[in-house]
XYZ file of C-alpha atoms in Angstrom:
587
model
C -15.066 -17.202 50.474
C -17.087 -20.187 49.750
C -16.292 -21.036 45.591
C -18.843 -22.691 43.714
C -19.263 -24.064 39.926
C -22.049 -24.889 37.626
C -22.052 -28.115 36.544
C -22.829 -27.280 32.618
C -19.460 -25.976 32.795
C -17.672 -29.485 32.980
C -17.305 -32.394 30.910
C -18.768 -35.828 31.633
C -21.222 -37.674 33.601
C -22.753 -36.179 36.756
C -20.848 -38.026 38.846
C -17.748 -37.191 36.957
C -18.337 -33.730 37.164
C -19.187 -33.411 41.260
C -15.693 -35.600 41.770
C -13.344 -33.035 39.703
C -15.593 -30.230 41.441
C -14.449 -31.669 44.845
C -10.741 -32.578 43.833
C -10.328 -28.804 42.790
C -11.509 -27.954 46.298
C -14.567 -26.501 45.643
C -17.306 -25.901 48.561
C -20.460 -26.626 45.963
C -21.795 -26.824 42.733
C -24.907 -25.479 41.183
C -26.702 -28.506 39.918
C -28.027 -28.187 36.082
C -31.073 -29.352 34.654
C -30.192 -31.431 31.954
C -27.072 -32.714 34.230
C -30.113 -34.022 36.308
C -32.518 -35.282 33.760
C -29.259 -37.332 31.989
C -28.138 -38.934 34.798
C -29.109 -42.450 36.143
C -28.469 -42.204 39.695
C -31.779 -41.306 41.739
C -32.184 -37.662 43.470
C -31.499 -39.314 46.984
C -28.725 -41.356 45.363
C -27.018 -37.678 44.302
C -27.591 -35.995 47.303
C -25.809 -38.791 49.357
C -22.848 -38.632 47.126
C -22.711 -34.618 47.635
C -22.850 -35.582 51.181
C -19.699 -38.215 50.863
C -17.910 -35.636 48.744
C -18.493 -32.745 51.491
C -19.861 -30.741 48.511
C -23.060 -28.894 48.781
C -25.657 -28.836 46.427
C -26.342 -25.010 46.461
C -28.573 -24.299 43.690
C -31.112 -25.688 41.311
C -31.604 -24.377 37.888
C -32.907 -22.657 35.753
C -37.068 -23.161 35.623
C -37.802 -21.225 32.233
C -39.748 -19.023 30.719
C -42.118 -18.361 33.480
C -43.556 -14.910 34.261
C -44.678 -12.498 31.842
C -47.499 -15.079 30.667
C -50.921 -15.326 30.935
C -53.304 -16.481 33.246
C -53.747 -19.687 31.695
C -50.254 -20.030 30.882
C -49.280 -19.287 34.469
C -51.214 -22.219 35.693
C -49.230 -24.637 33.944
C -45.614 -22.842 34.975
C -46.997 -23.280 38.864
C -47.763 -26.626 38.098
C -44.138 -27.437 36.414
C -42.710 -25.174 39.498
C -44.215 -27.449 42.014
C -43.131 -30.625 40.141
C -39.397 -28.830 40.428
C -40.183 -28.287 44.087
C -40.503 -32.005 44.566
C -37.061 -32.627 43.075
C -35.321 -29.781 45.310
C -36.645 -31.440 48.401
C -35.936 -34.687 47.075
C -31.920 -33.207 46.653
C -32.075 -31.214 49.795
C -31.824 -27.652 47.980
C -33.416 -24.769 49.229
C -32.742 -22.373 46.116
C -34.111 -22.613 42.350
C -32.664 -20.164 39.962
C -36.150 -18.659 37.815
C -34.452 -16.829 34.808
C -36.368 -14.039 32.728
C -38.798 -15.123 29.837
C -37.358 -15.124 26.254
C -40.345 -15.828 24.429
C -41.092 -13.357 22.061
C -44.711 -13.645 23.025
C -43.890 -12.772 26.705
C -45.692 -10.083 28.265
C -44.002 -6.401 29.215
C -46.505 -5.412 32.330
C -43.889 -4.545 35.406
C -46.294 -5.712 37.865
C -47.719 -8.293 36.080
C -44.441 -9.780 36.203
C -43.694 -9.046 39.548
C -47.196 -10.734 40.729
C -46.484 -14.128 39.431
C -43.338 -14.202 40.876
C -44.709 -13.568 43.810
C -47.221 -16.244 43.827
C -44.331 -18.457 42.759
C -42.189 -17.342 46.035
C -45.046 -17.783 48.479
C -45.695 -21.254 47.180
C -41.851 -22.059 47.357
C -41.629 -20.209 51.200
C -45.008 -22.984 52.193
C -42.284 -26.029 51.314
C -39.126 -23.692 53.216
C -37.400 -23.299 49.649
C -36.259 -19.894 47.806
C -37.050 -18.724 43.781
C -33.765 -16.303 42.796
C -34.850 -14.396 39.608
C -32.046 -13.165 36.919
C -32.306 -10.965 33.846
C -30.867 -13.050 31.509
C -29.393 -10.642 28.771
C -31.330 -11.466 26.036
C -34.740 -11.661 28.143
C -37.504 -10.240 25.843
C -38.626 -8.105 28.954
C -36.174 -8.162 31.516
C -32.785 -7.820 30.374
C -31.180 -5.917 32.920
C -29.542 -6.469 36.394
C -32.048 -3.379 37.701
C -35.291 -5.068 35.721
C -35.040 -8.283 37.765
C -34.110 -5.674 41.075
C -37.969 -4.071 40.166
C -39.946 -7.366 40.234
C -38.067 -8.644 43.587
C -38.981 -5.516 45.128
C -42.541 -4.820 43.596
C -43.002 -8.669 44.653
C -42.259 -8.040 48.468
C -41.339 -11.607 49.611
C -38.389 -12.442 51.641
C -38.364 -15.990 49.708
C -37.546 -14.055 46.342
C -34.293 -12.703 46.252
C -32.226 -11.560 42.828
C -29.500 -13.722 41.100
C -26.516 -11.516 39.432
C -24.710 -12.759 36.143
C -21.328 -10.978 35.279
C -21.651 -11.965 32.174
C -25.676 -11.138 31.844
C -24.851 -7.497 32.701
C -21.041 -6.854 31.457
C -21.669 -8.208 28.328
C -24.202 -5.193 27.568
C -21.701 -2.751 29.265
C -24.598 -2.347 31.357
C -24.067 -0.189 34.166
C -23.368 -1.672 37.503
C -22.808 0.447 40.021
C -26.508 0.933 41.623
C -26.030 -2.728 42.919
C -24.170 -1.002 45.825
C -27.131 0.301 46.714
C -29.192 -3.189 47.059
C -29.165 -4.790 50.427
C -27.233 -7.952 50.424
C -29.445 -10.435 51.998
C -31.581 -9.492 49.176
C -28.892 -11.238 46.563
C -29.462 -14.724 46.598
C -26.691 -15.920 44.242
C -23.694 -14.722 42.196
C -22.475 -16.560 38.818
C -19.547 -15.099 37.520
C -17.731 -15.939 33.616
C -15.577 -13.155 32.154
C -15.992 -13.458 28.256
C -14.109 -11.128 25.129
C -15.988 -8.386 23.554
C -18.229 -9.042 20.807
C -19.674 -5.539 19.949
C -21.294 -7.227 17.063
C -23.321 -10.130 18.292
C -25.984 -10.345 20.590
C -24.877 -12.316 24.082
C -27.164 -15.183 23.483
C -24.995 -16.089 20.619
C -21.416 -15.643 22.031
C -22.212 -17.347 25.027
C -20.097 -20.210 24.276
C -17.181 -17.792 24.458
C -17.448 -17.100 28.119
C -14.622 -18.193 30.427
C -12.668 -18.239 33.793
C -11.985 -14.852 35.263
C -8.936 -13.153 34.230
C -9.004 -14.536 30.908
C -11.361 -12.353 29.538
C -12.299 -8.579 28.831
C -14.761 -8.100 31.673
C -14.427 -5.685 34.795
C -15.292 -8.229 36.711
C -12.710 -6.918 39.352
C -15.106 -3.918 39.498
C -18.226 -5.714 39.420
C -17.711 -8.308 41.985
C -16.135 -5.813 44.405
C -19.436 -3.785 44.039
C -21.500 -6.754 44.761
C -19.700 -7.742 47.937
C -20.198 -3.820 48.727
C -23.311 -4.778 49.308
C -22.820 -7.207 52.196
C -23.729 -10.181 50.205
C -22.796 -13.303 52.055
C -23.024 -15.499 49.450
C -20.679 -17.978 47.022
C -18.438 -16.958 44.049
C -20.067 -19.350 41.628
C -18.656 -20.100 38.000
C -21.220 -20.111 35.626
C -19.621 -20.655 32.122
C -20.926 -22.113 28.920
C -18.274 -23.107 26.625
C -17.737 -25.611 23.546
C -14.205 -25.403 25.221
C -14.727 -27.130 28.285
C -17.468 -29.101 27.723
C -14.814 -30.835 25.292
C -12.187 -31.174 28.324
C -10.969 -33.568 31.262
C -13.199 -32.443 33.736
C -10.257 -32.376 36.487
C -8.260 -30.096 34.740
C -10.598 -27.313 33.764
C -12.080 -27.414 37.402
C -8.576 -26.903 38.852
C -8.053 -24.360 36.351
C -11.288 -22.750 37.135
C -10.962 -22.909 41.142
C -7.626 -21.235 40.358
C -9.327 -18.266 38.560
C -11.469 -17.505 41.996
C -8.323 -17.226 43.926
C -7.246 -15.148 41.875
C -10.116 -13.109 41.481
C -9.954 -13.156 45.521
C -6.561 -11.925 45.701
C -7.370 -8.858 42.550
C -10.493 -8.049 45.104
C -7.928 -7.580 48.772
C -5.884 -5.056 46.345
C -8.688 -2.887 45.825
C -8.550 0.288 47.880
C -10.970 1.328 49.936
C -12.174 -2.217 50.273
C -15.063 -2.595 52.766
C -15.698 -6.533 52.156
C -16.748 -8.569 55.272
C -15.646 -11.727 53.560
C -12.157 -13.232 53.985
C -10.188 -13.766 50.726
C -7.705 -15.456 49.680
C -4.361 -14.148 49.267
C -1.280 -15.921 47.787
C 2.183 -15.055 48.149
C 2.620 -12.072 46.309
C 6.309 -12.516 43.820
C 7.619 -10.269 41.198
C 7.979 -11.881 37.832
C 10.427 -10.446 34.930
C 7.654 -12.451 32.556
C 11.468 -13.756 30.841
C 12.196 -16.982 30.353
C 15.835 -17.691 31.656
C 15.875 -21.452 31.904
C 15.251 -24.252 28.756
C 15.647 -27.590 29.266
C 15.926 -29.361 26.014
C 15.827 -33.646 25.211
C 17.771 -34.395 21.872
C 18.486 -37.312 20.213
C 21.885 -38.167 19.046
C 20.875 -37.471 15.497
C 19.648 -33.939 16.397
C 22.533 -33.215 18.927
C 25.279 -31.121 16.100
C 22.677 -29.676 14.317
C 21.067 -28.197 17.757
C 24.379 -27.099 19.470
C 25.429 -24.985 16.227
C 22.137 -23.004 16.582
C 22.277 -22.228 20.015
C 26.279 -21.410 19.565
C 25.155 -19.360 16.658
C 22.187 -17.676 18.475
C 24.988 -16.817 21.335
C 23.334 -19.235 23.946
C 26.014 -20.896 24.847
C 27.725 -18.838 27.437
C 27.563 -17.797 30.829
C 26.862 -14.484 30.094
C 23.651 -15.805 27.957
C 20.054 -14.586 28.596
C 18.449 -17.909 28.531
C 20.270 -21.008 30.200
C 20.092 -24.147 28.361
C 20.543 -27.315 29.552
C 20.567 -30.704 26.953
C 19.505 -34.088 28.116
C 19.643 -37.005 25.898
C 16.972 -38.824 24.685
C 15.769 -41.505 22.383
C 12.909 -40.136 21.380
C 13.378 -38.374 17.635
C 14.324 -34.938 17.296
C 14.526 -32.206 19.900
C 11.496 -31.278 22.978
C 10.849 -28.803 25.631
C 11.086 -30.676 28.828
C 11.003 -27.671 30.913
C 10.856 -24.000 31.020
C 12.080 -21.580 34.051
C 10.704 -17.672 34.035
C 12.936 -15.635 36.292
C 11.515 -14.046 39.768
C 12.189 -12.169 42.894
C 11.552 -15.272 45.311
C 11.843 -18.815 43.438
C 10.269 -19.891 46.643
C 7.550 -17.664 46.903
C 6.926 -18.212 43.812
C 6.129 -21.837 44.066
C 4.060 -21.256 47.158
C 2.160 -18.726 45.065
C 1.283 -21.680 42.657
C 0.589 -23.943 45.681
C -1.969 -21.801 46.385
C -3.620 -21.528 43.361
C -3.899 -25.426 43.349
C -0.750 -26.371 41.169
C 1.052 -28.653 42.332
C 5.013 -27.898 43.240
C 7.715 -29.196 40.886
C 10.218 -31.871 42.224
C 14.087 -31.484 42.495
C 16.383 -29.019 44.434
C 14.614 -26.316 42.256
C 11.418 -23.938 43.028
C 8.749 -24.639 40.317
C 5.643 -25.943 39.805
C 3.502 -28.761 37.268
C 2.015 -27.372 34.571
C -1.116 -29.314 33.063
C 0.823 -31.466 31.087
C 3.150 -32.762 33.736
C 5.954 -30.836 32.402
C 8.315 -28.688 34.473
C 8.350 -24.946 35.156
C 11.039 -24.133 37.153
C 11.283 -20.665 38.892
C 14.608 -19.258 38.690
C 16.486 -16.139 40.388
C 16.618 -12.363 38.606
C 19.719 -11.553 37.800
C 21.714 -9.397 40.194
C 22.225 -5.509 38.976
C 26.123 -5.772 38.943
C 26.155 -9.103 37.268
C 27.259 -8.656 33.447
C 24.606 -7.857 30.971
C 22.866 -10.767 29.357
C 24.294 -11.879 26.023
C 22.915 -13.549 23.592
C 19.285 -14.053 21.297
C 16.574 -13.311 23.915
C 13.594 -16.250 23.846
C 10.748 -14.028 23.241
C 8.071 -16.178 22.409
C 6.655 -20.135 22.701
C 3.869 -21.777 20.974
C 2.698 -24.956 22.535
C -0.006 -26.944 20.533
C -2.848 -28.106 23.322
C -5.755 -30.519 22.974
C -9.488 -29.179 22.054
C -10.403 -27.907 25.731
C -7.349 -26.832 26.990
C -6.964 -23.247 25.891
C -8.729 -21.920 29.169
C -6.657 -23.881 31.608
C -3.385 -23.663 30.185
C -3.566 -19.997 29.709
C -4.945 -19.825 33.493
C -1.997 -21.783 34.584
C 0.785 -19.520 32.857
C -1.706 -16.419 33.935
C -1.839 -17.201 37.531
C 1.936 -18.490 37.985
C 3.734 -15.928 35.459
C 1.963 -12.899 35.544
C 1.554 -12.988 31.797
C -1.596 -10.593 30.506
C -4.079 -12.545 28.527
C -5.177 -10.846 25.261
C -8.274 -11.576 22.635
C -8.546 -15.159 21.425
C -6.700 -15.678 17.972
C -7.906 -17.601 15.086
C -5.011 -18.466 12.534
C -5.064 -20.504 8.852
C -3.333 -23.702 8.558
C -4.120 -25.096 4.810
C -5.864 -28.062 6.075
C -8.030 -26.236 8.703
C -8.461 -23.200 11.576
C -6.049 -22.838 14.377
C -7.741 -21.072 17.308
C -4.958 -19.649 20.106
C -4.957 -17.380 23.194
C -1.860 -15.361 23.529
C -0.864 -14.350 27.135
C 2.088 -11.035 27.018
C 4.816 -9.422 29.072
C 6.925 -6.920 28.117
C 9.556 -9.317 27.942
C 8.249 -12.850 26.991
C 4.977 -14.102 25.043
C 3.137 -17.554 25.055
C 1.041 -18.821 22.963
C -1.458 -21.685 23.141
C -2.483 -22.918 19.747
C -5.572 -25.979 19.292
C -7.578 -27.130 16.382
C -10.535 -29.513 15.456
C -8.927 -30.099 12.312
C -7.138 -33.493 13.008
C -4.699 -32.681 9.527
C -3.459 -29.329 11.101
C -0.208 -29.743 12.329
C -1.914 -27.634 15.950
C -4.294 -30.949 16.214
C -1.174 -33.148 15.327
C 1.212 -31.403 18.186
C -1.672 -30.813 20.255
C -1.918 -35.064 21.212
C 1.348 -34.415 23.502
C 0.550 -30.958 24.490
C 3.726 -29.767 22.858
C 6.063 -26.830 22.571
C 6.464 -26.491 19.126
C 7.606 -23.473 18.205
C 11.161 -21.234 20.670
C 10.649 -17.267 19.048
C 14.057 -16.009 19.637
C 14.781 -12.054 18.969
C 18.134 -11.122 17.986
C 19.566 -7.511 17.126
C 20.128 -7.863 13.136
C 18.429 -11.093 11.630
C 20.111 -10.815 8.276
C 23.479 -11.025 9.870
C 22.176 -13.786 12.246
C 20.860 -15.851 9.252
C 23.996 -15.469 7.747
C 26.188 -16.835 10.655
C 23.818 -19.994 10.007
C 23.851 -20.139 6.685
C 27.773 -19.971 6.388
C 27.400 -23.096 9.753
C 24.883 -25.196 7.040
C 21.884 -24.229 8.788
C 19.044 -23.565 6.256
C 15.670 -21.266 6.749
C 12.136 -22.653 5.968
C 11.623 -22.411 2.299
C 8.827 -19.471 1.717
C 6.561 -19.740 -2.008
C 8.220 -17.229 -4.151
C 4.381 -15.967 -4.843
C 5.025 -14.414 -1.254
C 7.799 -12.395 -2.333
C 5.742 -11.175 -5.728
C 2.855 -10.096 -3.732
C 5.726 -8.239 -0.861
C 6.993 -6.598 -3.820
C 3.296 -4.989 -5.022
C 2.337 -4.380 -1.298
C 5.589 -2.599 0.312
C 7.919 -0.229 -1.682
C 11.009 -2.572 -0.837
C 14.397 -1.903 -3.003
C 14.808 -4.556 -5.377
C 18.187 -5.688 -3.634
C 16.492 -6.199 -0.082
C 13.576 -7.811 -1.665
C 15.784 -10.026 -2.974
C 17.802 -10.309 0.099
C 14.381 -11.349 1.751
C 13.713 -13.944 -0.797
C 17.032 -15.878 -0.453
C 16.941 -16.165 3.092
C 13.371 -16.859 3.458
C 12.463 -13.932 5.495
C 8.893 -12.970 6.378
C 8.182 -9.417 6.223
C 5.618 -6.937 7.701
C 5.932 -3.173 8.479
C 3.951 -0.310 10.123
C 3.975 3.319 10.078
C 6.482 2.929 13.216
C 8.654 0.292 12.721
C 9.385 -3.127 10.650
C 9.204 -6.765 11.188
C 11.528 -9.355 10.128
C 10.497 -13.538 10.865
C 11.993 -16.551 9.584
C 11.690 -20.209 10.802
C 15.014 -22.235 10.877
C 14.338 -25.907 9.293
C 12.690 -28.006 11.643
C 14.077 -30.889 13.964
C 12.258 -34.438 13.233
C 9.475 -34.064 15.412
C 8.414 -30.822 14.285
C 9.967 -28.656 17.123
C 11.535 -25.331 15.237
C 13.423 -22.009 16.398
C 12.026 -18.915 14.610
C 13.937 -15.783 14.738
C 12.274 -12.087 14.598
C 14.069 -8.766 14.655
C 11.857 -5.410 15.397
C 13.173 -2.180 13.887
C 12.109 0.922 15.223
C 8.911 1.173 17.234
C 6.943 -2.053 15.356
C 4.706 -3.341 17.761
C 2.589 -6.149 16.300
C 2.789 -9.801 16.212
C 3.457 -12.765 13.387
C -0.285 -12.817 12.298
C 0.282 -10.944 9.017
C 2.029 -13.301 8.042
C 1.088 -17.034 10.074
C -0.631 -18.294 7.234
C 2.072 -18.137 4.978
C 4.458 -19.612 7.971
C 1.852 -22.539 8.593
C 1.954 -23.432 5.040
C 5.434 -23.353 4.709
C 5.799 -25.763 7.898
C 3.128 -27.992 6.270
C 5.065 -28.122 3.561
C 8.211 -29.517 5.342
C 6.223 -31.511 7.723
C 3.903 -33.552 6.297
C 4.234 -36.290 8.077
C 5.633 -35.796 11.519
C 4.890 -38.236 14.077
C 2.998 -37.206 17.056
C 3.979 -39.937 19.544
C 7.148 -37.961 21.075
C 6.269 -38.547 24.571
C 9.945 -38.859 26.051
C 9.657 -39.683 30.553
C 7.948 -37.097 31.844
C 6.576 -33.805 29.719
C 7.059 -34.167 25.883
């Protein structure tokens, strides 16, 4: 299918943005207003660099505010309209998006509305061009996919067609299935943006929260298969404001974002019954274990004895280890992820599968890919049924700090190329600021992508190298494990003793665990099913730290009862790490 993206969705200069769009492979964009108005190259001076670029300039929007007004007030929205019309000749587009009238003073009459848009569409059809009309979700009239469906079809003119929003109609939970029922030629355009749940604000105020498909809470699976029931011929077009990305290289979040329509593409072939004309894409398909069996560490010399006796201690040292680690000197200070490897069926299919999604492969003898940052990820065999069980503390989790902008396309990268679920956005307290984070799960491994505006936090101070800064390791009996270190010199993250006071009034511990908790600096959290034990191991010189975690029973939440207390703690021990570990390639 052709893929198209608005360009309010990227960062930078007109020209900046229709370059990235074209690197990322897109077939269009839909060209913004203000993008427009901002920008000092002429309209034929655009159009011939769309041309150069082999990128077509698909849509113009939005004109404002227009129906629903009265008769005086529709005079001077014909007159703007035909000023518009000027500029989409001028730009060689045939389609401007009209989107439904928010003013509160906006008028309610059905055919009222449907009679000015058709006066707009027959002046548009005299100069060849199209008016698409979309409910936007907070319209003070029109709101709805099916109110905007009404006033194209009370209109009756073939040069007014309907524009659908995923986000205009799945963020009300409106219903979508009588779009099956519309004919397709009659759907001029479909934006797409998959967004979180926010039961308790209106859409015109979490629209900033909207993002790539797949990242989100959105049937959009659902919605855009129903659209494309239809017949529609059209683009899948990425409509997505967001104080992310408009704070981002433009290259990267339009890779990441051409990534999220393949995927989309490839969720729509799986869909049974599927009666779609259109050809989509399909990558190589590749079974993930979503565990991470490979870590490539750089150490410096005054790191190296202090690293080997954890990982001997954690049991990652042998063959028979989950997680094989491989150290590479460095002079860089302190210890740094260079690469990762997640185990699969097909290594090979694997890296075609992120080939395909635009990612480019990794180098070496070994399948893998290049994440954002340049860093490694290596794809790496499952482990054969009669080969003897792992060993060893299991690598369960991995925070990586990322700059302002990045969330969306790193969690989009580990998406698309492990199979990793995306869940709600997280928002954490560091004592000089707020961490925001997205958290992608398996059943066997979790990332998470921390970032902050708050240039103190030690997310904003990681986040200049995009680094790992946190390996979550899981072992069987933590006390026991914490001992082994202790007895090897290896010391725990000092935790405030007010933590332990307030543990004491809040769970009904025996005094002799409390205090078991308290000299080994555990962190402590517990549910009607199960219990949670955390502690952070002292941290290497550039900030880089193993935490350990033990689940009892049936305990099936995260570390966010207790990451405040963690980030102060680390603030605390780090208060003035350098950032500048940059070490080759990666971090």
């Amino acid at each position: 299918m052709r893929h198209s993206i608005a360009t309010m969705a990227l960062a930078g200069s007109l020209q900046e943005k229709m370059q990235a769009a074209a690197k990322a492979g897109f077939d269009a964009i839909e060209l913004f207003e203000n993008d427009l108005i901002q920008c000092s190259l002429s309209t034929t001076q655009i159009r011939d660099m769309a041309a150069g670029l082999r990128l077509k300039l698909d849509i113009y929007q939005p004109l404002r505010d227009f129906e629903g007004v009265s008769p005086a007030q529709l005079l001077r929205n014909l007159d703007r309209a035909e000023r518009k019309f000027d500029t989409l000749q001028a730009l060689g587009i045939d389609l401007m998006l009209v989107c439904s009238n928010a003013q509160p003073d906006a008028l309610g009459d059905r055919q009222l509305i449907a009679d000015q848009l058709a006066e707009l569409a027959q002046r548009a059809a005299r100069r060849h061009l199209r008016i698409g009309f979309e409910s936007l979700s907070w319209g003070t009239h029109c709101n709805r996919w099916s109110h905007a469906w009404d006033a194209v079809s009370r209109a009756g003119e073939d040069s007014l067609g309907l524009i659908l929003d995923s986000y205009h109609t799945l963020a009300l939970r409106d219903d979508f299935t009588g779009i099956s029922e519309i004919p397709g030629e009659r759907i001029f355009y479909l934006q797409l943006s998959d967004a979180p749940f926010e039961a308790t604000s209106p859409p015109l105020y979490t629209r900033p929260l909207r993002t790539f498909p797949g990242l989100g809470q959105f049937d959009m699976i659902g919605f855009v298969a129903t659209v494309l029931s239809t017949g529609y011929q059209g683009a899948l077009s990425l409509e997505i404001f967001s104080d992310e990305f408009r704070g981002a290289p433009a290259q990267s979040t339009a890779r990441a974002a051409r990534a999220s329509l393949i995927w989309l593409e490839e969720q729509l072939s799986r869909q049974p019954g599927r009666t779609q004309k259109q050809p989509l894409a399909i990558p190589p398909a590749v079974s993930s274990s979503a565990r991470c069996s490979y870590l490539q560490l750089n150490t410096d010399a005054a790191s190296r004895q202090t690293l080997d006796t954890q990982l001997s201690a954690l049991g990652l040292t042998t063959a028979e280890a989950h997680l094989t680690v491989e150290l590479r000197a460095s002079m860089a200070p302190g210890v740094s992820v260079h690469a990762l490897g997640i185990s699969v069926s097909d290594p090979e299919a694997a890296q075609r599968r992120a080939e395909a999604f635009g990612y480019r492969a990794g180098t070496g003898e070994q399948a893998g890919t290049v994440a954002p940052d340049g860093s490694g990820l290596r794809f790496t065999p499952l482990r054969n049924a009669p080969q003897q069980e792992a060993q060893g503390a299991r690598l369960a989790s991995i925070i990586r700090a990322v700059p302002t902008g990045m969330l969306d396309s790193w969690a989009t990268f580990y998406h698309l190329t492990t199979g990793l679920k995306p869940t709600t956005p997280l928002l954490k307290h560091d004592p000089h600021g707020v961490v925001r984070g997205r958290l992608l799960r398996g059943s066997e491994l979790a990332i998470e992508l921390e970032t902050s505006t708050h240039q103190r936090t030690l997310a904003a101070g990681a986040s200049v190298d995009q680094s790992i800064t946190r390996l979550v390791f899981e072992v069987p009996d933590l006390v026991a494990c914490l001992g082994n270190l202790r007895v090897r010199g290896i010391e725990t993250l000092a935790i405030a003793a007010n933590y332990y006071d307030d543990l004491a009034a809040r769970y009904a511990l025996q005094p002799e665990r409390l205090d078991e908790l308290r000299q080994l600096n555990v962190l402590y959290d517990a549910q009607p099913q199960g219990e949670y034990l955390h502690a952070c191991l002292t941290p290497f010189a550039n900030g880089l730290c193993f935490e350990l975690i033990e689940r009892r029973g049936s305990y099936t939440g995260t570390d966010m009862a207790n990451a405040y207390v963690l980030h102060a703690a680390l603030s605390n021990c780090l208060p003035s790490v350098s950032t500048s570990t940059v070490d080759g390639q990666g971090q």
